[in-house]
PDB file of C-alpha atoms in Angstrom:
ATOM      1  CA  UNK A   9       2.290  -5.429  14.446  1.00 94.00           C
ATOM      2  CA  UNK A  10       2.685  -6.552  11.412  1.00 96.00           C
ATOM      3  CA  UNK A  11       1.484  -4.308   7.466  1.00 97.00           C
ATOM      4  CA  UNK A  12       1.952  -4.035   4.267  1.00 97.00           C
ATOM      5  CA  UNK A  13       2.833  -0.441   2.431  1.00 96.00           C
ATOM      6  CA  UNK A  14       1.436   0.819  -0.636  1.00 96.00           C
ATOM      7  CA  UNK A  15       3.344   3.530  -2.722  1.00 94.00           C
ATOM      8  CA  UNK A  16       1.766   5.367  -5.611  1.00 91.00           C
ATOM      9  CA  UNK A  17       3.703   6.117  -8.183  1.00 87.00           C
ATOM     10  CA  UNK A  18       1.838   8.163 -10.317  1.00 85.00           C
ATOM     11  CA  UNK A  19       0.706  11.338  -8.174  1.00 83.00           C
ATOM     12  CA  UNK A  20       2.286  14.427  -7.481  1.00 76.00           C
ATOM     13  CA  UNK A  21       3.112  15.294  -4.361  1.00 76.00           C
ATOM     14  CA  UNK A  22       4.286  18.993  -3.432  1.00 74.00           C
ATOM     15  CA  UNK A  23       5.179  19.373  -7.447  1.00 70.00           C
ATOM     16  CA  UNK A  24       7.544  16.750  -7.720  1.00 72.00           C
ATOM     17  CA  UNK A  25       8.038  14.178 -10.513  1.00 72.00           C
ATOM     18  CA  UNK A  26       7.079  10.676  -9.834  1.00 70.00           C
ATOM     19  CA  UNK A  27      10.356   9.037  -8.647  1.00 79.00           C
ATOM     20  CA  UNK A  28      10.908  12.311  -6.270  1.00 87.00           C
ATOM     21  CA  UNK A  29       7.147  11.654  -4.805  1.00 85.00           C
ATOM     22  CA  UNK A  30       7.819   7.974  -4.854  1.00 88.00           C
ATOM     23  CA  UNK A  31      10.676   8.299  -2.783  1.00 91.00           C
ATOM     24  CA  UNK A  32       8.728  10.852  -0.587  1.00 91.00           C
ATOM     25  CA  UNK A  33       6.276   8.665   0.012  1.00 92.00           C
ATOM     26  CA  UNK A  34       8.618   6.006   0.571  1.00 93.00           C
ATOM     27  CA  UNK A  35      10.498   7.754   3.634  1.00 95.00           C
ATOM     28  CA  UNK A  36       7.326   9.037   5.205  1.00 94.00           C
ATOM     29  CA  UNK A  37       6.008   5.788   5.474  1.00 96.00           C
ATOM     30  CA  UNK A  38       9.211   3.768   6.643  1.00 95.00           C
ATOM     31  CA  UNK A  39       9.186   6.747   9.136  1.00 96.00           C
ATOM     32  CA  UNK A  40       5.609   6.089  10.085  1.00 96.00           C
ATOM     33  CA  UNK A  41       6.387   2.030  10.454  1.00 96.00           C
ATOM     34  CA  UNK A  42       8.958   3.174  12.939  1.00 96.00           C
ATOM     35  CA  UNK A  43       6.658   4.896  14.895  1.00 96.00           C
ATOM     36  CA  UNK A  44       4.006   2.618  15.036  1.00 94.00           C
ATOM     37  CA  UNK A  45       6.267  -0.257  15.498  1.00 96.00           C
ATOM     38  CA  UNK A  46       4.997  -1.835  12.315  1.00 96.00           C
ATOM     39  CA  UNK A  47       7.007  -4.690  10.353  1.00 96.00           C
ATOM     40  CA  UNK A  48       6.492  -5.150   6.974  1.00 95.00           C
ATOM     41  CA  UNK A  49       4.798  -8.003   5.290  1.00 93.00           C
ATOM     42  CA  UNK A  50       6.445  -9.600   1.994  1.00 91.00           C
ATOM     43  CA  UNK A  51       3.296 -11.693   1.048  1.00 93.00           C
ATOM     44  CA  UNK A  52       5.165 -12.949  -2.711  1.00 91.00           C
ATOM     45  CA  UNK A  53       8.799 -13.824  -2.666  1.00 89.00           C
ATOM     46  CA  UNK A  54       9.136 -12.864  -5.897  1.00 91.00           C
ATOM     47  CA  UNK A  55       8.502  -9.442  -5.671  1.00 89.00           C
ATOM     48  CA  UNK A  56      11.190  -7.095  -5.828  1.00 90.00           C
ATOM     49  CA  UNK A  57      10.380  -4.572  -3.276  1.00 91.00           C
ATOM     50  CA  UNK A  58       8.969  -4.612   0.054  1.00 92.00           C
ATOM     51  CA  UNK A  59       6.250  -2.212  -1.205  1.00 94.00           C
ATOM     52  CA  UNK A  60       3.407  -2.356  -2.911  1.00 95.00           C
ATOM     53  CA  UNK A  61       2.534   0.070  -6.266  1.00 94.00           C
ATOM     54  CA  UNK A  62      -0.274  -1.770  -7.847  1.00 94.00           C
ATOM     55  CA  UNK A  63      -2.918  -2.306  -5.790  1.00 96.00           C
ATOM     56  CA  UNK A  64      -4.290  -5.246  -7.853  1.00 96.00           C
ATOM     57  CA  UNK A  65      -1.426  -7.516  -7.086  1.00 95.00           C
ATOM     58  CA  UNK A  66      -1.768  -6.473  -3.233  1.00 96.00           C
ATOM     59  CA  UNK A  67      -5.357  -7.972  -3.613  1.00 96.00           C
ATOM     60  CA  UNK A  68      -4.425 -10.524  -5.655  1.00 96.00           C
ATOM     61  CA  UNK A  69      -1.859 -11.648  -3.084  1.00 95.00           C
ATOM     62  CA  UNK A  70      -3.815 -11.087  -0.509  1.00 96.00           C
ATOM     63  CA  UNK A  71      -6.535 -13.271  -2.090  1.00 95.00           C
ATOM     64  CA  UNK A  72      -4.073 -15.993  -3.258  1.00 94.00           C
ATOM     65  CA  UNK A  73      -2.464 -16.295   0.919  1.00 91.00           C
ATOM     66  CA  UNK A  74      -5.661 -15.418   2.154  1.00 91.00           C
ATOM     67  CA  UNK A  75      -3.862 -13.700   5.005  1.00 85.00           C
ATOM     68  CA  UNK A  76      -5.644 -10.891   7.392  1.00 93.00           C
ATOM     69  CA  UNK A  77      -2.980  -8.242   8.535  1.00 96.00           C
ATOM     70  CA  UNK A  78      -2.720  -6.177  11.045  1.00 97.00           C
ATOM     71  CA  UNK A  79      -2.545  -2.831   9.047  1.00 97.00           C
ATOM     72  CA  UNK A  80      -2.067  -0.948   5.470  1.00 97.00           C
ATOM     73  CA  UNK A  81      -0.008   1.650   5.630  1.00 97.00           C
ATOM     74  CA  UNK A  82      -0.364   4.671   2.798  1.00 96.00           C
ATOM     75  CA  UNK A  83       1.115   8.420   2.208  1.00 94.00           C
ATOM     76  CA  UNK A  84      -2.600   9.983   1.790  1.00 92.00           C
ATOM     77  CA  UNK A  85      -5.983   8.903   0.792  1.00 92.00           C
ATOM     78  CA  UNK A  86      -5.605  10.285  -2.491  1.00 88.00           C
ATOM     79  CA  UNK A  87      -3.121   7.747  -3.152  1.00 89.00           C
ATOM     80  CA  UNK A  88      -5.340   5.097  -3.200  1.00 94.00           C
ATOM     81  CA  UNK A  89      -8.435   8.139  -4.635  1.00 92.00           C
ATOM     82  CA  UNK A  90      -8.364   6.562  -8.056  1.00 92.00           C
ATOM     83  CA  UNK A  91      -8.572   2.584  -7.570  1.00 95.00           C
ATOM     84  CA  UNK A  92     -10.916   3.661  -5.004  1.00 96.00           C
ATOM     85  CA  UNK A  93     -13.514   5.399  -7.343  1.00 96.00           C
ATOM     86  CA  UNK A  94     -13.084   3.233 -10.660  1.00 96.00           C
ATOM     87  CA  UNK A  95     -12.887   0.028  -8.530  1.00 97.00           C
ATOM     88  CA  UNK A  96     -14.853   0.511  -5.422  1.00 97.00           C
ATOM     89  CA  UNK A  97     -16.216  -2.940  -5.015  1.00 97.00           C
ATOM     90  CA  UNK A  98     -12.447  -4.148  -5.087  1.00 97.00           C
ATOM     91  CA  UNK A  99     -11.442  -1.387  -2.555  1.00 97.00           C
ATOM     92  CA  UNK A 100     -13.844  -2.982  -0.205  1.00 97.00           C
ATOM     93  CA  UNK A 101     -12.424  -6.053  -0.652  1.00 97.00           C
ATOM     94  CA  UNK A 102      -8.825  -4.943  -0.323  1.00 97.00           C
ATOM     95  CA  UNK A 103     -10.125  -3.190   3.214  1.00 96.00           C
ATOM     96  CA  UNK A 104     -11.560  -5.969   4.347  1.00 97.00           C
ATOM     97  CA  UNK A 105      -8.008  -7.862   4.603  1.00 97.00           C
ATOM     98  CA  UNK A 106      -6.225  -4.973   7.319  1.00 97.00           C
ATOM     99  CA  UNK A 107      -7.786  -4.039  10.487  1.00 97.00           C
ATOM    100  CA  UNK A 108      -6.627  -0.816  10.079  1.00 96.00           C
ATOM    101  CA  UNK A 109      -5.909   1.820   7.616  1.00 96.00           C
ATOM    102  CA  UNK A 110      -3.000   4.371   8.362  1.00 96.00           C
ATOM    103  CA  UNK A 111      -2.160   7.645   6.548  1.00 95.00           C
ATOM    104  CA  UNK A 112       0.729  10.072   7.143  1.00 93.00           C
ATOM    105  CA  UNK A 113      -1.750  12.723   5.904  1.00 83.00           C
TER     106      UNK A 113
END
């Protein structure tokens, strides 16, 4: 199976600062990949990491390779909370490009 990871760098989780919750978020989900047996999907060579942070260049990418993958993998839904209410026609979109949606929580 094959997905792509998105990592929000500008919540809080438990009270940490943003690169301790990055990093969080980072190792829960590489831990969750594991488990579901889930490679990860580099859809622009040029991009640094094998994550995502923006979730406007996933959907730009995802546009521009017009590519349908298997899953998206993020730490909670409140990750994705903001995009999803000030964009919600784009989050829709975005969706529509993974078959499934997994959380850690």
């Amino acid at each position: 199976m094959k997905g792509i990871y998105l990592i929000n760098e500008k919540i809080h989780i438990n009270g940490y600062v943003h690169d301790e919750s990055a990093a969080i978020q980072q190792a829960a989900l590489l831990d969750l990949m594991n488990k579901e047996g889930v490679a990860p999907v580099k859809l622009n060579p040029y991009q640094l990491n094998e994550h995502y942070t923006i979730p406007h260049a996933l959907l730009y990418d995802l546009k521009l390779h017009k590519k349908q993958i298997d899953c998206l993998l993020m730490y909670s839904n409140e990750s994705i909370g903001d995009f999803a209410l000030t964009y919600p026609a784009r989050w829709l979109i975005l969706k529509s490009y993974f078959d499934r949606i997994l959380t850690v929580a």
